[in-house]
GROMACS .gro file of C-alpha atoms in nm:
model
  419
    1MET     CA    1  -0.649  -0.030  -2.649
    2GLN     CA    2  -0.626  -0.091  -2.275
    3ILE     CA    3  -0.571  -0.463  -2.337
    4ALA     CA    4  -0.262  -0.369  -2.538
    5TYR     CA    5  -0.146  -0.131  -2.266
    6ALA     CA    6  -0.196  -0.397  -1.997
    7LEU     CA    7   0.000  -0.653  -2.200
    8GLN     CA    8   0.282  -0.402  -2.232
    9SER     CA    9   0.296  -0.294  -1.866
   10GLY     CA   10   0.248  -0.648  -1.735
   11ASN     CA   11   0.492  -0.830  -1.962
   12VAL     CA   12   0.768  -0.600  -2.089
   13SER     CA   13   1.004  -0.669  -1.797
   14ARG     CA   14   0.921  -1.039  -1.819
   15ILE     CA   15   0.997  -1.045  -2.192
   16PHE     CA   16   1.331  -0.867  -2.158
   17ARG     CA   17   1.433  -1.082  -1.862
   18THR     CA   18   1.346  -1.392  -2.065
   19LEU     CA   19   1.552  -1.258  -2.356
   20GLY     CA   20   1.851  -1.231  -2.121
   21ALA     CA   21   1.845  -0.876  -1.980
   22ASP     CA   22   2.043  -0.809  -1.661
   23PRO     CA   23   1.790  -0.728  -1.384
   24HIS     CA   24   2.016  -0.443  -1.266
   25ASN     CA   25   1.971  -0.275  -1.607
   26LEU     CA   26   1.600  -0.347  -1.632
   27SER     CA   27   1.483   0.004  -1.541
   28TYR     CA   28   1.659   0.148  -1.846
   29PHE     CA   29   1.412  -0.033  -2.073
   30TRP     CA   30   1.132   0.164  -1.905
   31ILE     CA   31   1.268   0.505  -2.007
   32LEU     CA   32   1.104   0.477  -2.349
   33PRO     CA   33   0.732   0.440  -2.259
   34PRO     CA   34   0.692   0.765  -2.058
   35LEU     CA   35   0.928   0.949  -2.292
   36MET     CA   36   0.721   0.855  -2.597
   37GLY     CA   37   0.399   0.944  -2.414
   38MET     CA   38   0.532   1.288  -2.327
   39ILE     CA   39   0.632   1.351  -2.689
   40VAL     CA   40   0.354   1.184  -2.888
   41GLN     CA   41   0.030   1.274  -2.707
   42PRO     CA   42   0.070   1.657  -2.727
   43ILE     CA   43   0.177   1.633  -3.093
   44VAL     CA   44  -0.116   1.411  -3.191
   45GLY     CA   45  -0.356   1.631  -2.995
   46THR     CA   46  -0.235   1.946  -3.169
   47LEU     CA   47  -0.223   1.792  -3.518
   48SER     CA   48  -0.566   1.630  -3.491
   49ASP     CA   49  -0.716   1.966  -3.385
   50ARG     CA   50  -0.603   2.101  -3.724
   51THR     CA   51  -0.688   1.795  -3.935
   52TRP     CA   52  -0.995   1.717  -4.140
   53THR     CA   53  -1.023   1.432  -4.390
   54ARG     CA   54  -1.309   1.241  -4.544
   55PHE     CA   55  -1.259   0.988  -4.260
   56GLY     CA   56  -1.279   1.253  -3.988
   57ARG     CA   57  -1.050   1.446  -3.756
   58ARG     CA   58  -0.947   1.195  -3.486
   59ILE     CA   59  -1.025   0.865  -3.662
   60PRO     CA   60  -0.723   0.869  -3.899
   61TYR     CA   61  -0.480   0.899  -3.607
   62LEU     CA   62  -0.667   0.633  -3.412
   63PHE     CA   63  -0.659   0.389  -3.704
   64ILE     CA   64  -0.293   0.447  -3.799
   65GLY     CA   65  -0.179   0.423  -3.436
   66ALA     CA   66  -0.375   0.104  -3.380
   67ALA     CA   67  -0.254  -0.054  -3.705
   68VAL     CA   68   0.110   0.005  -3.610
   69ALA     CA   69   0.041  -0.124  -3.257
   70VAL     CA   70  -0.106  -0.446  -3.399
   71ALA     CA   71   0.201  -0.508  -3.616
   72VAL     CA   72   0.441  -0.442  -3.329
   73MET     CA   73   0.241  -0.658  -3.086
   74CYS     CA   74   0.299  -0.949  -3.321
   75LEU     CA   75   0.675  -0.879  -3.346
   76LEU     CA   76   0.779  -0.786  -2.990
   77PRO     CA   77   0.718  -1.123  -2.818
   78ASN     CA   78   0.898  -1.299  -3.106
   79SER     CA   79   1.221  -1.101  -3.058
   80GLY     CA   80   1.399  -1.409  -2.924
   81SER     CA   81   1.289  -1.634  -3.211
   82LEU     CA   82   1.467  -1.446  -3.492
   83GLY     CA   83   1.807  -1.609  -3.449
   84LEU     CA   84   1.978  -1.286  -3.344
   85GLY     CA   85   2.262  -1.246  -3.094
   86LEU     CA   86   2.191  -1.110  -2.746
   87SER     CA   87   2.286  -0.749  -2.830
   88ALA     CA   88   2.086  -0.755  -3.153
   89VAL     CA   89   1.786  -0.909  -2.974
   90MET     CA   90   1.795  -0.633  -2.712
   91MET     CA   91   1.818  -0.361  -2.976
   92PHE     CA   92   1.533  -0.514  -3.176
   93GLY     CA   93   1.322  -0.548  -2.860
   94LEU     CA   94   1.391  -0.186  -2.767
   95LEU     CA   95   1.293  -0.070  -3.116
   96MET     CA   96   0.968  -0.268  -3.095
   97LEU     CA   97   0.895  -0.128  -2.747
   98MET     CA   98   0.951   0.226  -2.873
   99LEU     CA   99   0.719   0.170  -3.170
  100LEU     CA  100   0.459  -0.001  -2.951
  101ASP     CA  101   0.442   0.282  -2.702
  102THR     CA  102   0.446   0.544  -2.979
  103SER     CA  103   0.154   0.375  -3.155
  104ILE     CA  104  -0.044   0.316  -2.834
  105ASN     CA  105  -0.010   0.682  -2.739
  106MET     CA  106  -0.098   0.787  -3.094
  107ALA     CA  107  -0.422   0.589  -3.069
  108MET     CA  108  -0.510   0.669  -2.707
  109GLN     CA  109  -0.520   1.047  -2.746
  110PRO     CA  110  -0.785   1.042  -3.026
  111PHE     CA  111  -1.020   0.801  -2.848
  112LYS     CA  112  -1.021   1.029  -2.543
  113MET     CA  113  -1.084   1.332  -2.765
  114LEU     CA  114  -1.373   1.165  -2.950
  115VAL     CA  115  -1.584   1.176  -2.635
  116GLY     CA  116  -1.510   1.546  -2.591
  117ASP     CA  117  -1.591   1.614  -2.956
  118MET     CA  118  -1.902   1.402  -3.004
  119VAL     CA  119  -2.087   1.390  -2.670
  120ASN     CA  120  -2.300   1.675  -2.535
  121GLU     CA  121  -2.228   1.830  -2.194
  122GLU     CA  122  -2.516   1.654  -2.018
  123GLN     CA  123  -2.394   1.309  -2.122
  124LYS     CA  124  -2.016   1.357  -2.100
  125ALA     CA  125  -1.989   1.233  -1.740
  126LYS     CA  126  -2.180   0.918  -1.835
  127ALA     CA  127  -1.971   0.871  -2.149
  128TYR     CA  128  -1.642   0.904  -1.963
  129SER     CA  129  -1.764   0.667  -1.691
  130ILE     CA  130  -1.848   0.407  -1.957
  131GLN     CA  131  -1.506   0.461  -2.114
  132SER     CA  132  -1.340   0.427  -1.772
  133PHE     CA  133  -1.528   0.102  -1.704
  134LEU     CA  134  -1.426  -0.043  -2.040
  135CYS     CA  135  -1.064   0.063  -1.982
  136ASN     CA  136  -1.058  -0.117  -1.647
  137ALA     CA  137  -1.225  -0.422  -1.800
  138GLY     CA  138  -0.967  -0.424  -2.080
  139SER     CA  139  -0.686  -0.403  -1.826
  140VAL     CA  140  -0.817  -0.704  -1.636
  141VAL     CA  141  -0.847  -0.908  -1.957
  142GLY     CA  142  -0.498  -0.813  -2.076
  143PHE     CA  143  -0.337  -0.894  -1.742
  144LEU     CA  144  -0.510  -1.235  -1.724
  145PHE     CA  145  -0.433  -1.351  -2.080
  146PRO     CA  146  -0.101  -1.534  -2.007
  147PHE     CA  147  -0.256  -1.711  -1.706
  148ILE     CA  148  -0.563  -1.812  -1.910
  149PHE     CA  149  -0.364  -1.937  -2.210
  150THR     CA  150  -0.142  -2.145  -1.984
  151ALA     CA  151  -0.451  -2.293  -1.818
  152ILE     CA  152  -0.596  -2.402  -2.155
  153GLY     CA  153  -0.275  -2.579  -2.255
  154LEU     CA  154  -0.034  -2.337  -2.422
  155SER     CA  155   0.327  -2.381  -2.312
  156ASN     CA  156   0.447  -2.146  -2.040
  157VAL     CA  157   0.811  -2.250  -2.088
  158ALA     CA  158   1.041  -2.213  -2.387
  159PRO     CA  159   1.407  -2.257  -2.479
  160GLU     CA  160   1.642  -2.011  -2.311
  161GLY     CA  161   1.609  -1.664  -2.463
  162VAL     CA  162   1.270  -1.739  -2.624
  163VAL     CA  163   0.938  -1.600  -2.496
  164PRO     CA  164   0.681  -1.870  -2.400
  165GLN     CA  165   0.382  -1.930  -2.626
  166SER     CA  166   0.141  -1.829  -2.348
  167VAL     CA  167   0.281  -1.475  -2.369
  168VAL     CA  168   0.320  -1.472  -2.748
  169TRP     CA  169  -0.043  -1.570  -2.803
  170SER     CA  170  -0.158  -1.318  -2.544
  171PHE     CA  171  -0.011  -1.048  -2.769
  172TYR     CA  172  -0.159  -1.207  -3.083
  173VAL     CA  173  -0.512  -1.222  -2.941
  174GLY     CA  174  -0.478  -0.874  -2.791
  175ALA     CA  175  -0.375  -0.743  -3.133
  176ALA     CA  176  -0.674  -0.913  -3.299
  177ILE     CA  177  -0.917  -0.764  -3.047
  178LEU     CA  178  -0.759  -0.421  -3.088
  179ILE     CA  179  -0.791  -0.409  -3.466
  180LEU     CA  180  -1.148  -0.546  -3.461
  181CYS     CA  181  -1.256  -0.284  -3.206
  182VAL     CA  182  -1.088  -0.002  -3.399
  183ILE     CA  183  -1.254  -0.113  -3.723
  184TYR     CA  184  -1.589  -0.111  -3.539
  185THR     CA  185  -1.521   0.245  -3.419
  186VAL     CA  186  -1.416   0.361  -3.766
  187VAL     CA  187  -1.732   0.216  -3.920
  188LYS     CA  188  -1.977   0.330  -3.651
  189VAL     CA  189  -1.851   0.678  -3.554
  190ARG     CA  190  -1.918   0.962  -3.797
  191GLU     CA  191  -1.731   1.272  -3.686
  192TRP     CA  192  -1.889   1.610  -3.750
  193PRO     CA  193  -1.744   1.808  -4.040
  194PRO     CA  194  -1.583   2.139  -3.929
  195LYS     CA  195  -1.880   2.355  -4.032
  196GLU     CA  196  -2.135   2.138  -3.850
  197TYR     CA  197  -1.906   2.104  -3.548
  198ARG     CA  198  -1.881   2.483  -3.514
  199GLU     CA  199  -2.261   2.513  -3.522
  200TYR     CA  200  -2.298   2.297  -3.211
  201ASN     CA  201  -1.963   2.381  -3.048
  202PRO     CA  202  -1.893   2.753  -3.077
  203GLU     CA  203  -1.527   2.834  -3.049
  204PRO     CA  204  -1.427   2.971  -2.709
  205PRO     CA  205  -1.281   3.322  -2.691
  206LYS     CA  206  -0.919   3.323  -2.797
  207GLU     CA  207  -0.678   3.355  -2.507
  208GLN     CA  208  -0.373   3.570  -2.525
  209SER     CA  209  -0.079   3.355  -2.625
  210ALA     CA  210   0.182   3.280  -2.363
  211SER     CA  211   0.494   3.067  -2.363
  212TRP     CA  212   0.510   2.747  -2.161
  213LEU     CA  213   0.776   2.901  -1.937
  214ALA     CA  214   0.556   3.204  -1.869
  215LEU     CA  215   0.259   2.982  -1.784
  216LEU     CA  216   0.469   2.767  -1.553
  217LYS     CA  217   0.608   3.077  -1.382
  218ASN     CA  218   0.255   3.203  -1.313
  219ALA     CA  219   0.105   2.864  -1.222
  220PRO     CA  220  -0.066   2.842  -0.882
  221SER     CA  221   0.137   2.684  -0.603
  222THR     CA  222  -0.109   2.392  -0.596
  223PHE     CA  223   0.009   2.297  -0.947
  224TRP     CA  224   0.362   2.241  -0.816
  225LYS     CA  225   0.261   2.082  -0.485
  226VAL     CA  226   0.041   1.824  -0.654
  227GLY     CA  227   0.326   1.774  -0.902
  228LEU     CA  228   0.554   1.681  -0.611
  229VAL     CA  229   0.304   1.419  -0.494
  230GLN     CA  230   0.285   1.292  -0.850
  231PHE     CA  231   0.665   1.262  -0.861
  232PHE     CA  232   0.678   1.027  -0.563
  233CYS     CA  233   0.380   0.817  -0.677
  234TRP     CA  234   0.471   0.768  -1.042
  235ALA     CA  235   0.833   0.690  -0.955
  236GLY     CA  236   0.701   0.421  -0.721
  237MET     CA  237   0.473   0.277  -0.990
  238LEU     CA  238   0.765   0.264  -1.235
  239TYR     CA  239   0.960   0.047  -0.992
  240MET     CA  240   0.658  -0.179  -0.956
  241TRP     CA  241   0.622  -0.231  -1.330
  242THR     CA  242   0.996  -0.288  -1.364
  243TYR     CA  243   1.071  -0.526  -1.078
  244VAL     CA  244   0.748  -0.679  -0.949
  245VAL     CA  245   0.764  -1.001  -1.156
  246ASP     CA  246   1.111  -1.074  -1.018
  247ALA     CA  247   1.002  -0.968  -0.667
  248VAL     CA  248   0.700  -1.201  -0.667
  249SER     CA  249   0.907  -1.483  -0.816
  250LEU     CA  250   1.178  -1.444  -0.548
  251THR     CA  251   0.931  -1.407  -0.261
  252VAL     CA  252   0.694  -1.692  -0.353
  253TRP     CA  253   0.889  -1.925  -0.582
  254GLY     CA  254   1.239  -1.854  -0.451
  255THR     CA  255   1.400  -1.780  -0.786
  256ALA     CA  256   1.463  -1.494  -1.028
  257ASP     CA  257   1.610  -1.718  -1.298
  258ALA     CA  258   1.407  -1.625  -1.606
  259SER     CA  259   1.488  -1.955  -1.778
  260THR     CA  260   1.298  -2.161  -1.518
  261GLU     CA  261   0.938  -2.280  -1.526
  262ALA     CA  262   0.888  -2.131  -1.178
  263TYR     CA  263   0.977  -1.782  -1.304
  264GLN     CA  264   0.730  -1.807  -1.592
  265GLU     CA  265   0.462  -1.928  -1.352
  266ALA     CA  266   0.539  -1.625  -1.136
  267GLY     CA  267   0.498  -1.407  -1.445
  268ASN     CA  268   0.152  -1.550  -1.507
  269TRP     CA  269   0.053  -1.506  -1.143
  270THR     CA  270   0.176  -1.147  -1.146
  271GLY     CA  271  -0.069  -1.086  -1.430
  272VAL     CA  272  -0.347  -1.220  -1.207
  273LEU     CA  273  -0.228  -0.989  -0.927
  274TYR     CA  274  -0.232  -0.692  -1.165
  275ALA     CA  275  -0.593  -0.780  -1.253
  276ILE     CA  276  -0.677  -0.795  -0.882
  277GLN     CA  277  -0.514  -0.454  -0.840
  278ALA     CA  278  -0.735  -0.315  -1.119
  279MET     CA  279  -1.047  -0.460  -0.955
  280GLY     CA  280  -0.938  -0.324  -0.616
  281SER     CA  281  -0.893   0.016  -0.780
  282VAL     CA  282  -1.248   0.007  -0.915
  283PHE     CA  283  -1.382  -0.081  -0.569
  284TRP     CA  284  -1.179   0.189  -0.391
  285ALA     CA  285  -1.293   0.448  -0.646
  286THR     CA  286  -1.647   0.392  -0.514
  287MET     CA  287  -1.517   0.456  -0.159
  288LEU     CA  288  -1.346   0.787  -0.238
  289PRO     CA  289  -1.670   0.991  -0.251
  290ARG     CA  290  -1.739   0.882   0.108
  291PHE     CA  291  -1.451   1.102   0.224
  292ARG     CA  292  -1.559   1.461   0.286
  293ASN     CA  293  -1.209   1.591   0.229
  294VAL     CA  294  -1.005   1.551  -0.088
  295LYS     CA  295  -0.670   1.570   0.091
  296MET     CA  296  -0.771   1.306   0.344
  297ALA     CA  297  -0.890   1.072   0.068
  298TYR     CA  298  -0.571   1.131  -0.130
  299SER     CA  299  -0.327   1.077   0.159
  300VAL     CA  300  -0.506   0.775   0.311
  301SER     CA  301  -0.517   0.608  -0.030
  302LEU     CA  302  -0.147   0.663  -0.089
  303VAL     CA  303  -0.059   0.528   0.257
  304LEU     CA  304  -0.260   0.214   0.177
  305GLY     CA  305  -0.078   0.183  -0.156
  306GLY     CA  306   0.259   0.228   0.015
  307LEU     CA  307   0.168  -0.039   0.272
  308GLY     CA  308   0.086  -0.273  -0.015
  309PHE     CA  309   0.432  -0.232  -0.166
  310LEU     CA  310   0.598  -0.282   0.174
  311LEU     CA  311   0.407  -0.608   0.225
  312ILE     CA  312   0.504  -0.773  -0.107
  313PRO     CA  313   0.842  -0.912   0.017
  314PHE     CA  314   0.673  -1.053   0.330
  315CYS     CA  315   0.396  -1.260   0.167
  316PRO     CA  316   0.556  -1.597   0.078
  317ASP     CA  317   0.229  -1.754  -0.037
  318LYS     CA  318   0.095  -1.657  -0.379
  319TYR     CA  319  -0.258  -1.610  -0.244
  320LEU     CA  320  -0.131  -1.385   0.033
  321GLN     CA  321   0.006  -1.158  -0.241
  322ILE     CA  322  -0.354  -1.065  -0.319
  323VAL     CA  323  -0.365  -0.845  -0.007
  324PRO     CA  324  -0.075  -0.615  -0.108
  325PHE     CA  325  -0.214  -0.574  -0.459
  326LEU     CA  326  -0.560  -0.482  -0.331
  327LEU     CA  327  -0.395  -0.211  -0.120
  328ILE     CA  328  -0.192  -0.091  -0.419
  329GLY     CA  329  -0.521  -0.067  -0.607
  330ALA     CA  330  -0.641   0.189  -0.350
  331GLY     CA  331  -0.337   0.405  -0.416
  332TRP     CA  332  -0.381   0.367  -0.791
  333ALA     CA  333  -0.746   0.477  -0.774
  334ALA     CA  334  -0.646   0.799  -0.595
  335MET     CA  335  -0.361   0.864  -0.840
  336LEU     CA  336  -0.609   0.855  -1.128
  337ALA     CA  337  -0.884   1.061  -0.961
  338MET     CA  338  -0.738   1.314  -0.718
  339PRO     CA  339  -0.460   1.512  -0.896
  340PHE     CA  340  -0.661   1.645  -1.190
  341THR     CA  341  -0.957   1.726  -0.963
  342ILE     CA  342  -0.739   1.938  -0.734
  343VAL     CA  343  -0.540   2.103  -1.015
  344THR     CA  344  -0.838   2.193  -1.234
  345ASN     CA  345  -1.005   2.356  -0.931
  346ALA     CA  346  -0.686   2.554  -0.861
  347LEU     CA  347  -0.660   2.667  -1.225
  348GLN     CA  348  -1.007   2.824  -1.238
  349GLY     CA  349  -0.962   3.180  -1.362
  350TYR     CA  350  -0.607   3.128  -1.487
  351GLY     CA  351  -0.705   3.056  -1.851
  352HIS     CA  352  -0.504   2.828  -2.083
  353MET     CA  353  -0.662   2.527  -1.913
  354GLY     CA  354  -0.575   2.285  -2.196
  355THR     CA  355  -0.212   2.395  -2.205
  356TYR     CA  356  -0.179   2.377  -1.828
  357LEU     CA  357  -0.322   2.025  -1.821
  358GLY     CA  358  -0.088   1.923  -2.101
  359LEU     CA  359   0.204   2.056  -1.897
  360PHE     CA  360   0.068   1.882  -1.588
  361ASN     CA  361   0.081   1.554  -1.781
  362CYS     CA  362   0.461   1.589  -1.757
  363THR     CA  363   0.426   1.519  -1.382
  364ILE     CA  364   0.328   1.168  -1.489
  365CYS     CA  365   0.601   1.111  -1.747
  366LEU     CA  366   0.905   1.288  -1.601
  367PRO     CA  367   0.905   1.101  -1.267
  368GLN     CA  368   0.907   0.770  -1.452
  369ILE     CA  369   1.200   0.879  -1.667
  370VAL     CA  370   1.396   0.997  -1.361
  371ALA     CA  371   1.313   0.677  -1.172
  372ALA     CA  372   1.418   0.463  -1.469
  373VAL     CA  373   1.754   0.642  -1.496
  374LEU     CA  374   1.817   0.607  -1.121
  375GLY     CA  375   1.687   0.251  -1.093
  376LYS     CA  376   2.024   0.075  -1.121
  377PRO     CA  377   2.215   0.289  -0.864
  378ILE     CA  378   1.922   0.281  -0.620
  379MET     CA  379   1.903  -0.096  -0.654
  380HIS     CA  380   2.273  -0.123  -0.566
  381VAL     CA  381   2.226   0.104  -0.262
  382VAL     CA  382   1.937  -0.105  -0.122
  383GLY     CA  383   2.117  -0.437  -0.160
  384GLY     CA  384   2.079  -0.534  -0.525
  385SER     CA  385   1.755  -0.727  -0.477
  386GLN     CA  386   1.438  -0.679  -0.680
  387THR     CA  387   1.230  -0.730  -0.363
  388SER     CA  388   1.407  -0.435  -0.200
  389MET     CA  389   1.281  -0.215  -0.483
  390MET     CA  390   0.925  -0.287  -0.362
  391LEU     CA  391   1.030  -0.134  -0.029
  392VAL     CA  392   1.163   0.170  -0.218
  393ALA     CA  393   0.828   0.201  -0.398
  394GLY     CA  394   0.645   0.180  -0.065
  395VAL     CA  395   0.859   0.455   0.088
  396LEU     CA  396   0.799   0.675  -0.217
  397PHE     CA  397   0.422   0.636  -0.178
  398VAL     CA  398   0.440   0.728   0.191
  399CYS     CA  399   0.646   1.036   0.097
  400GLY     CA  400   0.372   1.123  -0.153
  401ALA     CA  401   0.110   1.091   0.121
  402LEU     CA  402   0.311   1.328   0.343
  403ALA     CA  403   0.349   1.576   0.056
  404VAL     CA  404  -0.031   1.591   0.022
  405GLY     CA  405  -0.032   1.787   0.350
  406ALA     CA  406   0.129   2.088   0.177
  407ILE     CA  407  -0.151   2.120  -0.080
  408LYS     CA  408  -0.401   2.402  -0.034
  409VAL     CA  409  -0.751   2.336  -0.168
  410ARG     CA  410  -0.931   2.641  -0.312
  411SER     CA  411  -1.239   2.639  -0.091
  412SER     CA  412  -1.445   2.423   0.143
  413ARG     CA  413  -1.680   2.347  -0.143
  414ASN     CA  414  -1.394   2.220  -0.359
  415ASN     CA  415  -1.271   2.025  -0.059
  416GLU     CA  416  -1.546   1.773  -0.122
  417ILE     CA  417  -1.514   1.483  -0.363
  418PRO     CA  418  -1.784   1.476  -0.629
  419ALA     CA  419  -1.974   1.148  -0.642
   0.00000   0.00000   0.00000
C-alpha cells in the first residue's frame, strides 16, 4: 500500500505538469488527497467496527479499496493517451486522483486496525514496528521505481501531454505488487468472529456520549497547541509535494518545461531524493530517543527540516540535493512520532480517546487543504517561482519549531521519549 502512496505523492504533480497543468494552479490538484483522507478514514473505521462477513471485519474493506486502487493506478498515468482535449484530460486526471486517494485511504485504515484487532498487547509494539519498517521500505521502492525503470531502458520522454513509460510502468508494477500482497493477506489472515473476539478482547466500559463540538470545547490546551505545530508542518509538506519536482528541475537542470527530457530526468531524480528522505527519516527516528526532552527533540527536528527546505534552491548539483532531503527526513521523523505521543499523554483521563485522536487527524488534513487553496496567491506574492515555495515551506517549519515552545508536557516522566 505504501508503494502506491509513494507513487502518488512523488508523481502526481509531475503527471499533471506533463499533461499541461499551469504550475500556478498546481496546488489546487492537491486539495483532493487530504480531503478524501479526512472523509474516508473515519467512515471506514466506523463501518468496519460494525461489519462482520464470512471474510472478516476489516478484510472486505481492505480488498475492495485495494482493488479499486489497482484499477485507478493503471488509468491515471494514461490520462494523456486517451485522445482527450486538455480540459477533458485534466478532469479525467482529477477524477482518477480522487478515486485513487479514496481507495488508498479505504485500504489503509483496515490494515492499521488489523494489528490492533489481532495482536496481543505484549506484541503490539513489535507488530507496529514491523509495519512501520515495511511502510518505509515500500516508500523507498515506490519513489525509486521511475529512476530504476529509466535505468533499465524504458523511455523517460514522451510526446507532449503524454506521461513517459518509466512513470506508467512504475504504476503498473506498483499495482501488481499491491494486489498480490493484498491477496496474500486475505488468504493468510483469519479474523476472529465477533463471539471469539469478545472472549479475548472484553469491551471497554461505555463512555457517555458527547458531540464533537463538546469534546473539542473541553479538549486540553495541549491538543490545540500541538495542532498549531501540525498546521505549519503539514502546510509546508504540501508545498513540497506540490512544487519540489519543478524546484529541483529549475535549480539543477535550469528548466521547468515539462515537455523536456531534462524535466523528466529531474522527476526521476526527485524520486531518488524522496527515497533518501525516507531513509534519513528512519535514521533520525533512532536518534530521537537520545533526547531527554520531547519538546527539544520536536523543535530541533523541525528546525533541521526547515533548513533542508531553505537549502533546496541553493544546491545546483543534483548530488548536493541529498543534503537538504536528509535534513527534511529529520523533520518528517518528528512529525510522525512526536504529535501523537504528546497528545495521547495529555488526553489521559479525558476519555473518548478514539474520538479525540480521530479529530486530531484533522490537524493533518485541514492544513493541507488550506495550503492548497492558498498556494496560487502565495506563489504570486513570493515571486511566482516554484523554488520560492521551498523557502515558504522552510519558513513554515521554523514557525512550527517556535510553536513547540508553547506546548506544556504533562509531567517530567512524560517529558522523556520512549525508546
